[in-house]
Tab-separated table of C-alpha atoms in Angstrom:
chain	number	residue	atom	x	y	z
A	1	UNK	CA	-198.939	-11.836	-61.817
A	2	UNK	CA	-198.580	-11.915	-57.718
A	3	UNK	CA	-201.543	-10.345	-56.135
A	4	UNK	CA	-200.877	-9.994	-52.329
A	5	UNK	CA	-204.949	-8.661	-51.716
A	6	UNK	CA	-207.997	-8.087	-53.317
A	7	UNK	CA	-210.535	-5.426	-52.392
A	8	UNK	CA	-213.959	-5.928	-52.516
A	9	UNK	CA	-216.459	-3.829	-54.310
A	10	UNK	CA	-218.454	-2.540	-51.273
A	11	UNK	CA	-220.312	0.145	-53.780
A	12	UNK	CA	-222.498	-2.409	-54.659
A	13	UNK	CA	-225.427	-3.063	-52.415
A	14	UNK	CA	-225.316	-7.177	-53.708
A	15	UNK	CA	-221.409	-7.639	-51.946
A	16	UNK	CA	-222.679	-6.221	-49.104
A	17	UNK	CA	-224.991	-8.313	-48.080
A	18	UNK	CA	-222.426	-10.892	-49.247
A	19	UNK	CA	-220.065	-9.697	-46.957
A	20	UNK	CA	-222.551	-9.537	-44.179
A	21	UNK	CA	-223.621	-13.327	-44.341
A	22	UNK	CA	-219.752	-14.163	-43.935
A	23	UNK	CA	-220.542	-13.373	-40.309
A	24	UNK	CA	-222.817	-15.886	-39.235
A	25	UNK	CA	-221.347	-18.088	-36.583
A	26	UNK	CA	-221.604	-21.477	-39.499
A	27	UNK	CA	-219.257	-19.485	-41.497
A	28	UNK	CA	-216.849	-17.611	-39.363
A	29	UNK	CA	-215.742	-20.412	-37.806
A	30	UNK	CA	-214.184	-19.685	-34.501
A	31	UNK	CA	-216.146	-16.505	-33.846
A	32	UNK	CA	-218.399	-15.968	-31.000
A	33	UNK	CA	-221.290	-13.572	-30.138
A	34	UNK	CA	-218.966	-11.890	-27.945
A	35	UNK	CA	-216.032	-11.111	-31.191
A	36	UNK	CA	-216.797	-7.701	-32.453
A	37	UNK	CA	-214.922	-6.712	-35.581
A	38	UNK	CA	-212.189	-4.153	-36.533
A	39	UNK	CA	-212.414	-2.721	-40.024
A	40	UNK	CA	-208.642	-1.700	-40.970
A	41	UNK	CA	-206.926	-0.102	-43.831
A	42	UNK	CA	-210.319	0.101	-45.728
A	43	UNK	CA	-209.321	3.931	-47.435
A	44	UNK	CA	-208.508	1.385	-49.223
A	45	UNK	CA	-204.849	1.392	-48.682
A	46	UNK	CA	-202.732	0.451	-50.952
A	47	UNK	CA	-198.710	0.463	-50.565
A	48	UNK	CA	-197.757	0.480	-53.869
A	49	UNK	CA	-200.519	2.261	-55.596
A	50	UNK	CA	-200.595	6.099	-56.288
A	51	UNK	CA	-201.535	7.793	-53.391
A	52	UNK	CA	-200.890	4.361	-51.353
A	53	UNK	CA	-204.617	3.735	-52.692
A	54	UNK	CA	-206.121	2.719	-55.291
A	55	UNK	CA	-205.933	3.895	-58.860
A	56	UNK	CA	-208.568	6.723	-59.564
A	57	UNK	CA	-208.994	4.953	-62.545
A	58	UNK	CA	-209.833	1.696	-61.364
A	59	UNK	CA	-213.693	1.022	-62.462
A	60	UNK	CA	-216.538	-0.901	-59.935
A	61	UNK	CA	-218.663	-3.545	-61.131
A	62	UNK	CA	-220.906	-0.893	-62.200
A	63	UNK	CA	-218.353	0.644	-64.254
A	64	UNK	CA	-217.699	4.251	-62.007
A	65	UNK	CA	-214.377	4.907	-61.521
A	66	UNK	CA	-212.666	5.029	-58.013
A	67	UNK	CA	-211.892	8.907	-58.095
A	68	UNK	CA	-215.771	9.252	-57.654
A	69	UNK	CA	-215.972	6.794	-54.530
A	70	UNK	CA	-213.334	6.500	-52.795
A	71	UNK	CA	-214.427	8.473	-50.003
A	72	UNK	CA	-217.737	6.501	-49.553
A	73	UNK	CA	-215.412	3.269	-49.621
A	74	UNK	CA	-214.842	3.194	-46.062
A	75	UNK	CA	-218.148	3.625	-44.882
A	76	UNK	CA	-219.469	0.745	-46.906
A	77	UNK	CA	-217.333	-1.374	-45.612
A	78	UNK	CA	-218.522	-0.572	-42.089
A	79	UNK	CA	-222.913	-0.590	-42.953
A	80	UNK	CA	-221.887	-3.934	-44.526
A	81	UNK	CA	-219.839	-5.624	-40.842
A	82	UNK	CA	-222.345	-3.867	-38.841
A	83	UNK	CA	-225.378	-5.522	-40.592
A	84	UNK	CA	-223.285	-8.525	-40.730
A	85	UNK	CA	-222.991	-8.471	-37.181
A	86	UNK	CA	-226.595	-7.214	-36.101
A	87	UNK	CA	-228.074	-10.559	-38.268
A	88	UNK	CA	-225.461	-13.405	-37.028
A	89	UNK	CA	-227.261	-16.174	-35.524
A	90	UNK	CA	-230.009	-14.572	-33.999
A	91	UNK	CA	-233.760	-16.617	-33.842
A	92	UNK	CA	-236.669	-14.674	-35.503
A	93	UNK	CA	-238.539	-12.585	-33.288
A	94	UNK	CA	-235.395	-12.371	-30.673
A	95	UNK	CA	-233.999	-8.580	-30.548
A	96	UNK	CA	-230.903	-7.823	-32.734
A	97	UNK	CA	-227.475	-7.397	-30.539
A	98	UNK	CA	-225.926	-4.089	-30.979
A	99	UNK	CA	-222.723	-4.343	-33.419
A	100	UNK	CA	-219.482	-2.843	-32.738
A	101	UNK	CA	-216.875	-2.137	-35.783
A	102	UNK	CA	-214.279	-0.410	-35.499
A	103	UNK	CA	-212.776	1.790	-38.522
A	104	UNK	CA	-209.728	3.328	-39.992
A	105	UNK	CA	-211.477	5.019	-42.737
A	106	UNK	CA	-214.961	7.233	-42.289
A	107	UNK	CA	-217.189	9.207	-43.723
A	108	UNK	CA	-220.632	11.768	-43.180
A	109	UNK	CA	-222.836	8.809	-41.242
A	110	UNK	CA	-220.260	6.608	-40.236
A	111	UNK	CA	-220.966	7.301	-36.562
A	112	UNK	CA	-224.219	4.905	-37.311
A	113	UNK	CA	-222.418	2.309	-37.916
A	114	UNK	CA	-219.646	2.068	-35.088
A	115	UNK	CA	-216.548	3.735	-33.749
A	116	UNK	CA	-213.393	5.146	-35.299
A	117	UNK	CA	-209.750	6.602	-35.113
A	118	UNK	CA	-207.229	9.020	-35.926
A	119	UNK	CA	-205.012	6.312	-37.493
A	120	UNK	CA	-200.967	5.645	-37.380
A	121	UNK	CA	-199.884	8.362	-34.991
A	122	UNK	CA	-196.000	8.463	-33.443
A	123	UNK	CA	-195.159	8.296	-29.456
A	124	UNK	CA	-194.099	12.130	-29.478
A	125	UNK	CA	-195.502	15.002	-27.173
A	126	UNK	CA	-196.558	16.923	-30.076
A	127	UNK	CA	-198.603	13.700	-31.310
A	128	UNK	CA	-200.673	13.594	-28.024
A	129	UNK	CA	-200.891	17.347	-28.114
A	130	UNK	CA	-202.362	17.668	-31.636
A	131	UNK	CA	-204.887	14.599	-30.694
A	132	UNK	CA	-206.899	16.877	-29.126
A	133	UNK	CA	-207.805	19.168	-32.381
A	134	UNK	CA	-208.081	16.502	-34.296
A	135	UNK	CA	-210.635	14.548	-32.165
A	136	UNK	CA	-212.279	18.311	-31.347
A	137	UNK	CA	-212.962	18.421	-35.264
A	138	UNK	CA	-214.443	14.693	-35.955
A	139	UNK	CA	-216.963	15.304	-33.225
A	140	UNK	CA	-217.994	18.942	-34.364
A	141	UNK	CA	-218.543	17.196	-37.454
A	142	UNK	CA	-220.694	14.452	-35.578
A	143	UNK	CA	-218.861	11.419	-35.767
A	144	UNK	CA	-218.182	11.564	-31.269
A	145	UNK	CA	-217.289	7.864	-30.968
A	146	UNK	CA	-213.805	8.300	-32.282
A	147	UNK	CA	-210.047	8.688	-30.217
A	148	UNK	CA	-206.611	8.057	-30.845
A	149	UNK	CA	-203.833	5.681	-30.342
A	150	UNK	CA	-203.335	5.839	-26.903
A	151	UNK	CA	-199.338	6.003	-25.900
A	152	UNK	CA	-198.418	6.202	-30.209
A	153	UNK	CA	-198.454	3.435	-32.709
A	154	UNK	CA	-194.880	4.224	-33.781
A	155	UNK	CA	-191.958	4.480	-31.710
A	156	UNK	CA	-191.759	3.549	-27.996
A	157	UNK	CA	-193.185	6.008	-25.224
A	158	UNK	CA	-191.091	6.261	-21.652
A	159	UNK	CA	-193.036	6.216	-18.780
A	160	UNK	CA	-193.829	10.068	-18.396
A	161	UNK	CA	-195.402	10.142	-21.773
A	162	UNK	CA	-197.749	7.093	-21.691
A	163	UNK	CA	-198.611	8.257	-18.304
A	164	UNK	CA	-200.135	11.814	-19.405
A	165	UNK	CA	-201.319	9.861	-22.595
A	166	UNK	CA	-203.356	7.520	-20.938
A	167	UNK	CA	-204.767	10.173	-18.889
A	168	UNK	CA	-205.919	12.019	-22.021
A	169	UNK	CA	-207.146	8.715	-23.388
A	170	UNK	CA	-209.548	7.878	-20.341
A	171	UNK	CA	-211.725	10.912	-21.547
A	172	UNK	CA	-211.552	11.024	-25.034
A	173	UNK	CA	-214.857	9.401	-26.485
A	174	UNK	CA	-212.763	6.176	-27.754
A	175	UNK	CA	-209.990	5.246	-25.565
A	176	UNK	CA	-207.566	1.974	-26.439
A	177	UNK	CA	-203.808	1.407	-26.313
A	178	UNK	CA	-202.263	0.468	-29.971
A	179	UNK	CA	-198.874	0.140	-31.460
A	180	UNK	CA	-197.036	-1.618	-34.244
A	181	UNK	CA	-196.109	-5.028	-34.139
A	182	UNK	CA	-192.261	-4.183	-33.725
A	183	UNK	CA	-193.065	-1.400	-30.397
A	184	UNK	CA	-191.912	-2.924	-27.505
A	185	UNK	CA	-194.960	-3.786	-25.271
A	186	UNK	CA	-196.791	-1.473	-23.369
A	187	UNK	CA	-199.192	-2.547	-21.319
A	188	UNK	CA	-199.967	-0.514	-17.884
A	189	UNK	CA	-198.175	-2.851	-15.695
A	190	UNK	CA	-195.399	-3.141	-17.779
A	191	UNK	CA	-193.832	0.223	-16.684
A	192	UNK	CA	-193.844	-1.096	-13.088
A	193	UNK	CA	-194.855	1.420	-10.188
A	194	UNK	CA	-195.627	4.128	-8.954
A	195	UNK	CA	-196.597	4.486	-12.836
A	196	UNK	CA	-198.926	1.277	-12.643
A	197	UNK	CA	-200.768	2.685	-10.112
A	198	UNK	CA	-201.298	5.727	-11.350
A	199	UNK	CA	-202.562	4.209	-14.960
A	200	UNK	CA	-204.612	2.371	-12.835
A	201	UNK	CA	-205.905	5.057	-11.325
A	202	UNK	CA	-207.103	7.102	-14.368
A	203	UNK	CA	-208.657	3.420	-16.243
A	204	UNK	CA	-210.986	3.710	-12.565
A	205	UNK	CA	-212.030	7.117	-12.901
A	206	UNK	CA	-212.932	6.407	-16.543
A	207	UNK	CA	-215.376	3.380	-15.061
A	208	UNK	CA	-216.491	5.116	-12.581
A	209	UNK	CA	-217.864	7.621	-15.084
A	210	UNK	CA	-219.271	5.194	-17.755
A	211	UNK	CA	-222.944	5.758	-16.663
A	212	UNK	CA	-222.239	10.024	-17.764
A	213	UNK	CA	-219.980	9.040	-20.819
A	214	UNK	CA	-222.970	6.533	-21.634
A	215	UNK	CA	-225.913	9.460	-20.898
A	216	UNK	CA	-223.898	11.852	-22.919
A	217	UNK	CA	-223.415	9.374	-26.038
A	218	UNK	CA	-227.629	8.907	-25.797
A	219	UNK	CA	-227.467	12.892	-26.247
A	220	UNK	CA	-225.212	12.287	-29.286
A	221	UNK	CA	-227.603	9.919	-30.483
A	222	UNK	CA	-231.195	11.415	-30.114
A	223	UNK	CA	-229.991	15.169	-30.562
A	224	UNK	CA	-226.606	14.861	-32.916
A	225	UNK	CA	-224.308	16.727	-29.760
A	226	UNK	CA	-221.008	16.266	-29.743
A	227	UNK	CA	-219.835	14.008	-26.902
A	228	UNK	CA	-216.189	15.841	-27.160
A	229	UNK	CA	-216.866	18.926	-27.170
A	230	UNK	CA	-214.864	22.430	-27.911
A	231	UNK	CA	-214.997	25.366	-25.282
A	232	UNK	CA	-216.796	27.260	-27.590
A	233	UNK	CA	-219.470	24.974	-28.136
A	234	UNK	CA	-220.459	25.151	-24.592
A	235	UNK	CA	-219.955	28.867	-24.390
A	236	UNK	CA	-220.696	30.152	-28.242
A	237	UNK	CA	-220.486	34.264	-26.573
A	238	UNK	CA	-217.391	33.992	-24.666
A	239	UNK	CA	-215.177	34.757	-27.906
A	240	UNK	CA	-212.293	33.878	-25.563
A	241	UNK	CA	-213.052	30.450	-25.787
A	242	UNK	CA	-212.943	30.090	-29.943
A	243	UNK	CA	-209.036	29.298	-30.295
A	244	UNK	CA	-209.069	27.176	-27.570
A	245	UNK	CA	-208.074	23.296	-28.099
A	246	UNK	CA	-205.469	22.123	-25.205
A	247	UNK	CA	-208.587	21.802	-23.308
A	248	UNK	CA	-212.130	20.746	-24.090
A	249	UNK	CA	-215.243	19.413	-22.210
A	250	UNK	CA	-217.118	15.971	-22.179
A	251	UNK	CA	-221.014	16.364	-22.719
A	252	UNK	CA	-221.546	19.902	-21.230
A	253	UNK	CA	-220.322	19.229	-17.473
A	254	UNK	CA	-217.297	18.202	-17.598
A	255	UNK	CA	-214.051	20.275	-18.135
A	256	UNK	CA	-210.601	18.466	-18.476
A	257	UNK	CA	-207.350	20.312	-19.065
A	258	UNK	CA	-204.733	17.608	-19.510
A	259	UNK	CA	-200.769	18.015	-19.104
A	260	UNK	CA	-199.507	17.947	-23.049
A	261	UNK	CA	-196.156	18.220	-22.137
A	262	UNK	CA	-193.219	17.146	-21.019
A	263	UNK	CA	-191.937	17.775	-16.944
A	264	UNK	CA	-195.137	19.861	-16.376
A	265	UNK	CA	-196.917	19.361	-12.944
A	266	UNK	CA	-199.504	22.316	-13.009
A	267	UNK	CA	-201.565	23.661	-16.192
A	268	UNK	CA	-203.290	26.943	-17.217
A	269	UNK	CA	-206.945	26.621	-17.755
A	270	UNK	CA	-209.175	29.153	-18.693
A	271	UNK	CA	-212.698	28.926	-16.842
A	272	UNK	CA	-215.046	30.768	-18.134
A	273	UNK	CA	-217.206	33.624	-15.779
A	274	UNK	CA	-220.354	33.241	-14.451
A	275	UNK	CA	-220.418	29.706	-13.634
A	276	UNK	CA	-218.835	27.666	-10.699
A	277	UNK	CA	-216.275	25.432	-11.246
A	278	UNK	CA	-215.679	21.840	-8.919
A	279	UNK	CA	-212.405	19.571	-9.321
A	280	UNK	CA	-214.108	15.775	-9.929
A	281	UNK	CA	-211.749	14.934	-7.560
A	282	UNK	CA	-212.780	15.962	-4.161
A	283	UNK	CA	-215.285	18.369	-5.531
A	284	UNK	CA	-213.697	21.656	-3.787
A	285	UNK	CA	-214.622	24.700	-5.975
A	286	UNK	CA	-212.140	26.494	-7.894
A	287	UNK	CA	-211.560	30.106	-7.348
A	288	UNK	CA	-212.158	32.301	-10.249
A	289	UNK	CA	-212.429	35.593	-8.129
A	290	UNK	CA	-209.125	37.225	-9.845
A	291	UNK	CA	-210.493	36.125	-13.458
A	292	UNK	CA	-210.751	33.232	-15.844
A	293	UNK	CA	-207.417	32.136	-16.103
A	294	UNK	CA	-205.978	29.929	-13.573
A	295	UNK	CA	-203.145	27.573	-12.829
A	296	UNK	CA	-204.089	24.328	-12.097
A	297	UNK	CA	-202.771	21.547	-10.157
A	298	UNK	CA	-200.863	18.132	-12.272
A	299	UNK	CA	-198.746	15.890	-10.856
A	300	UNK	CA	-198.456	13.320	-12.468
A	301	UNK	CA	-200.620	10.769	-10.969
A	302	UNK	CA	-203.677	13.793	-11.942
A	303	UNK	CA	-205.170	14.914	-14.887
A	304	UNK	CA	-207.216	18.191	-13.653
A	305	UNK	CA	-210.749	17.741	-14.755
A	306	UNK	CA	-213.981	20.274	-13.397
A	307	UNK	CA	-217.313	19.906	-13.211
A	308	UNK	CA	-219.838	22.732	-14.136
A	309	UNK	CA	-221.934	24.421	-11.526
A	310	UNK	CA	-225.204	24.154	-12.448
A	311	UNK	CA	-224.346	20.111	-13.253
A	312	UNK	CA	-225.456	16.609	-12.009
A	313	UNK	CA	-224.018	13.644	-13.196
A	314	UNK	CA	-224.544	9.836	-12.686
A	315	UNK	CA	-221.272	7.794	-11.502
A	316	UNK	CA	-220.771	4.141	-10.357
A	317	UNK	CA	-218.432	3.215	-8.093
A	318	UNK	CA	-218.025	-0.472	-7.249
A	319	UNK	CA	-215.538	-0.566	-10.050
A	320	UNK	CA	-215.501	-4.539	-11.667
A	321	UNK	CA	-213.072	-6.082	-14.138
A	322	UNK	CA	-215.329	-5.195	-17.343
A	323	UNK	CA	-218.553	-2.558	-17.448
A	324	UNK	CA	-220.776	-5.767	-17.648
A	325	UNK	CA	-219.939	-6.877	-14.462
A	326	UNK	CA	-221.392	-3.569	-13.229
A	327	UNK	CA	-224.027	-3.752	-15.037
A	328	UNK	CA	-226.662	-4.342	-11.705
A	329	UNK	CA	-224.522	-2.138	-9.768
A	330	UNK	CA	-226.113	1.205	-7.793
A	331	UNK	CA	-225.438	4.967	-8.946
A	332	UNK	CA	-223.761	7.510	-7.056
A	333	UNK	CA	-225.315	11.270	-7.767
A	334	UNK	CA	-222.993	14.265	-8.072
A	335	UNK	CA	-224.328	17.263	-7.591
A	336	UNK	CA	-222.825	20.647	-8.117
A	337	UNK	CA	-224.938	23.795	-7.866
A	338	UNK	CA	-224.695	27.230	-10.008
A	339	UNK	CA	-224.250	30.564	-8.053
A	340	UNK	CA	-228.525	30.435	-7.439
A	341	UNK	CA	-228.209	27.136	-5.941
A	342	UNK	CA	-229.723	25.296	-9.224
A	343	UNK	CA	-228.633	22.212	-11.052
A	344	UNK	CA	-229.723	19.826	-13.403
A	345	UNK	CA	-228.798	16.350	-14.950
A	346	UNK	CA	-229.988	13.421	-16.834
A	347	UNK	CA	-229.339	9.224	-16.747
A	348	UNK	CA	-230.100	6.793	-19.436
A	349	UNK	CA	-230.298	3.392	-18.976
A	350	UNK	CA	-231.190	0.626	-21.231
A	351	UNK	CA	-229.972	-2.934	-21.511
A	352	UNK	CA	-226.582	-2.253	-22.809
A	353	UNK	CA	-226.737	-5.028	-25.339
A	354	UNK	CA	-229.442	-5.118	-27.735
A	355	UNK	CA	-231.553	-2.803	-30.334
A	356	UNK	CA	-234.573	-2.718	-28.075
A	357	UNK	CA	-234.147	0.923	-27.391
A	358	UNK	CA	-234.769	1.456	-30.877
A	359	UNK	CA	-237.194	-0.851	-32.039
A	360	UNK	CA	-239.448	-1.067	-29.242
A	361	UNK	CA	-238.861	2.418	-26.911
A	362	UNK	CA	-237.431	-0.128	-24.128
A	363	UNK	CA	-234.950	2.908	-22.662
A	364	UNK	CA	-235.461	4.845	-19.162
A	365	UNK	CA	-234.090	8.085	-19.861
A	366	UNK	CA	-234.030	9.967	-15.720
A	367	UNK	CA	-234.482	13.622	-14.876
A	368	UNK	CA	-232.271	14.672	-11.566
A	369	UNK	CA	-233.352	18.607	-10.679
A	370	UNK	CA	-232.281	20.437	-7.570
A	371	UNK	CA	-234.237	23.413	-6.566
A	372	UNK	CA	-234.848	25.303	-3.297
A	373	UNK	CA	-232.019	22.518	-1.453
A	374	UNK	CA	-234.069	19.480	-2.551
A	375	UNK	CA	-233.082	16.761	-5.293
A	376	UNK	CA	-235.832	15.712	-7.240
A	377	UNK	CA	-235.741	12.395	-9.774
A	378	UNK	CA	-238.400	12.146	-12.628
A	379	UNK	CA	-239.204	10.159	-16.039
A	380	UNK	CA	-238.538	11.247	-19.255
A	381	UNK	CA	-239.221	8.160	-20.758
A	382	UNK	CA	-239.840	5.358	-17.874
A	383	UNK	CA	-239.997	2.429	-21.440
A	384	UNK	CA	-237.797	0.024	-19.635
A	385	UNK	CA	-237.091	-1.059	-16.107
A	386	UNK	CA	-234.175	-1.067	-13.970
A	387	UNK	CA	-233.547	-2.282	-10.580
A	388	UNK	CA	-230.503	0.028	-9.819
A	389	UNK	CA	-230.334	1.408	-6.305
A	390	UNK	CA	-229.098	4.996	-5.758
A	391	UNK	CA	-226.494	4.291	-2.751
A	392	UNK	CA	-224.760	7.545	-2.767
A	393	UNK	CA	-225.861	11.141	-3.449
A	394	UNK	CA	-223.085	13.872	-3.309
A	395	UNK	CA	-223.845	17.703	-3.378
A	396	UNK	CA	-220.520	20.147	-3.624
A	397	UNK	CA	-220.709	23.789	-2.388
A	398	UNK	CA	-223.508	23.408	0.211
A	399	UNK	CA	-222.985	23.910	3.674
A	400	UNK	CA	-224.745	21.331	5.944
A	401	UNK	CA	-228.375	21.237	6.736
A	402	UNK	CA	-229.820	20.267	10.173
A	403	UNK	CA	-231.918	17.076	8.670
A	404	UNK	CA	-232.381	14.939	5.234
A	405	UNK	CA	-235.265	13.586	3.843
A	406	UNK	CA	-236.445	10.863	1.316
A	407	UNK	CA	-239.871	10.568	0.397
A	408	UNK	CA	-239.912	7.641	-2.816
A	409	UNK	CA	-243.093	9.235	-4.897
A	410	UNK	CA	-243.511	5.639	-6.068
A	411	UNK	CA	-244.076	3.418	-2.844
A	412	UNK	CA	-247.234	4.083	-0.239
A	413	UNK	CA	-244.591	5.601	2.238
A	414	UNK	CA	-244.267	9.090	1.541
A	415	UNK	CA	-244.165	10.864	5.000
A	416	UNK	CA	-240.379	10.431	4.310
A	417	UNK	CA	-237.357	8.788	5.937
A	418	UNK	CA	-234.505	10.620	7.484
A	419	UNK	CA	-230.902	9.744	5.722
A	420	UNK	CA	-227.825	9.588	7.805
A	421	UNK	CA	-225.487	12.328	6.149
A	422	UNK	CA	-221.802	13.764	6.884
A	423	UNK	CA	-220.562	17.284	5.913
A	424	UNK	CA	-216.750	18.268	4.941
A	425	UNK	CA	-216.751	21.855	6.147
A	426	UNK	CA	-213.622	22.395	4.568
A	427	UNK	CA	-214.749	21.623	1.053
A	428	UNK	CA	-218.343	22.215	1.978
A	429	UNK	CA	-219.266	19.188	0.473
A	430	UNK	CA	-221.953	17.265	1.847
A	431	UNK	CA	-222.980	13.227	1.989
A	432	UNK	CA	-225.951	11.166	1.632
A	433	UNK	CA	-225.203	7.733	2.577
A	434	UNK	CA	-227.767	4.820	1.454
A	435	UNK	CA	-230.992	6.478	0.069
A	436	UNK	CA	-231.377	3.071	-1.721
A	437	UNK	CA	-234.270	4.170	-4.045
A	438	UNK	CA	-234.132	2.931	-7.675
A	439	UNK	CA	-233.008	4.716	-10.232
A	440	UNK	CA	-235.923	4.341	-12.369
A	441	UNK	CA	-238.400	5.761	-9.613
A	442	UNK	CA	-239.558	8.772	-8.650
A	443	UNK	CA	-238.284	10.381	-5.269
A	444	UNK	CA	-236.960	13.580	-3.638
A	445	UNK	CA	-234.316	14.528	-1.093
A	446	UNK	CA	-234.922	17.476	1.120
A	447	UNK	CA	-232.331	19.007	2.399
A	448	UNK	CA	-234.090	21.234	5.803
């Protein structure tokens, strides 16, 4: 008898914790505190077993057979890495470091324990196309921190379609490149310019937007909202919205509408009424005066993305070779007003690394208002301190005021300080350089 793999009994709480010692740094020789672990082909998957899994016959330790578990198999598999991972090497009394496993196989809960994909997908149009849906379905049913094989794990992509596939990766909730072992390679420099660039261009904007995709992923945690959300989520009584899935929005400001086929250089998006609409790039409004549907802009170095009126979102912009090298950088504030002038937004912040936020409330969770043409900054939850600066604040379909002002609620000064500001008249998008207040303070900005 040849057995090529055994499959551990993850029902059983006793292998677990088994499982999860195997990850101290004494026994996983090798590893470091910075190796994070990737749970594959745990349906389980078997090749040459019915169903490619195992046998619904085949009993645990405790004697139930696999036709009763076999969902649940998965998900054990990841509680039993991420504990493994949360306990490795670390000193009583220091704070836990936060895990991350990835998984093929998932089930109701598994977004507690890490992040997840779509599986073995193809490098064809109508695979990126039908991403979407899928993706659209795991987070309605709360598991957000989940994406797909970016460019196909079978077959080989040309340039065109890893180009628009990437673009559709960089705001999906989970974005990575993966392919089989036989693919030929495929990384973004590989396909040589002006494709480089332009892969290079939408891996920036992604960075540049990791302090919203991070605020809207503390949503998904605290509240259960999707991070990926359908149109209909956002706008439950426009019924035009329900069939919708070529084009979906992240956290409840951001619209994207990618290109999801082949030799296309403009899309149709359908913008909802009543609210005002802002390209992310450039932040010039979008016309909706002859109705919802509208043809949007896509060459290929684009992927059309909006931003709600009514929205504010946190970006960084100092863009470094990993997001912990930005760690200490300052925030740049978007802010795009509804048709009365009014808009709202939050930040979270927290140490990026550890359980703290958990276990001891150590989490500063920001409220941005803006009211009667003045940005206001508060605490929700002020449980951990930050030194980042605000260096940039950005307001979109404003026309220009005649002064600025700053007054930092926090410090002794608060007869205010003038900002130096500059206005785009064409866009009507106004400019406030260096306010260089913290983050984690409170402050206003008066427009006059």
């Amino acid at each position: 008898l040849i057995i090529s793999s055994s499959y551990l009994d993850f029902t059983s709480a006793k292998v677990r914790e088994w499982w999860a010692e195997q990850f101290s740094l004494s026994k996983y020789i090798g590893s470091t505190m910075d190796l994070f672990t990737w749970n594959d082909m745990n349906e389980p998957s078997v090749f040459n077993g019915p169903e490619v899994s195992m046998p619904k016959d085949a009993k645990s330790v405790t004697g139930v057979e696999h036709r009763h578990w076999h969902n649940l198999y998965g998900i054990y598999m990841q509680m039993a890495t991420a504990l493994g991972l949360q306990t490795r090497s670390v000193p009583i009394g220091e704070e836990q470091q936060r895990p991350f496993v990835l998984t093929r196989a998932f089930w109701a809960g598994s977004q507690k324990y890490g992040a997840m994909w779509t599986g073995d997908n193809t490098a064809e149009w109508g695979h990126l196309k039908i991403s979407a849906p899928m993706l659209l379905s795991i987070n309605l049913a709360g598991l957000s921190f989940a994406g797909a094989d970016v460019g196909g794990f079978f077959g080989e992509p040309n340039a065109e379609l890893f180009t628009r596939w990437y673009q559709v990766g960089a705001f999906t909730p989970f974005f990575r490149g993966h392919a089989h072992l036989d693919t030929k390679r495929r990384e973004p420099w590989v396909f040589g310019d002006p494709y480089t660039s332009i892969l290079r261009k939408a891996a920036m904007l992604r960075y540049s937007l990791l302090p919203y995709w991070y605020t809207t992923f503390y949503h998904a945690y605290s509240k259960g909202e999707p991070v990926m959300r359908t149109m209909w989520s956002e706008f439950p009584s426009d019924t035009n919205t329900f069939k919708l899935q070529d084009q979906w929005m992240i956290g409840d400001a951001l619209l994207v509408v990618p290109v999801l086929e082949t030799g296309k250089t403009s899309v149709e998006a359908y913008l909802p009424l009543g609210n005002r609409w802002f390209h992310l790039e450039g932040l010039k409004e979008e016309s909706t005066s002859s109705g919802p549907h509208v043809t949007l802009s896509a060459p290929l170095d684009h992927i059309p993305v909006l931003l709600k009126g009514g929205s504010i979102i946190p970006m960084k912009m100092r863009l470094r070779r990993s997001s912990k090298l930005m760690f200490h950088d300052p925030y740049t504030i978007i802010v795009a007003p509804d048709a009365q002038g009014n808009a709202n937004g939050q930040l979270y912040m927290d140490d990026e690394a550890s359980l703290a936020h958990e276990t001891k409330n150590q989490y500063n969770l920001r409220q941005f208002t803006f009211q009667s043409n003045m940005l206001t900054c508060n605490g929700l939850n002020a449980g951990y301190e930050r030194m980042n600066t605000v260096e940039r604040v950005i307001i979109a379909g404003i026309d220009a005021p005649k002064r600025v002002v700053l007054r930092d609620l926090d410090s002794e000064n608060v007869s205010g300080i003038d900002l130096i500001f500059y206005h785009d008249a064409s866009k009507r998008v106004l400019t406030l350089k260096k306010p260089d207040v913290r983050a984690d303070k409170k402050w206003t900005i008066t427009l006059e």
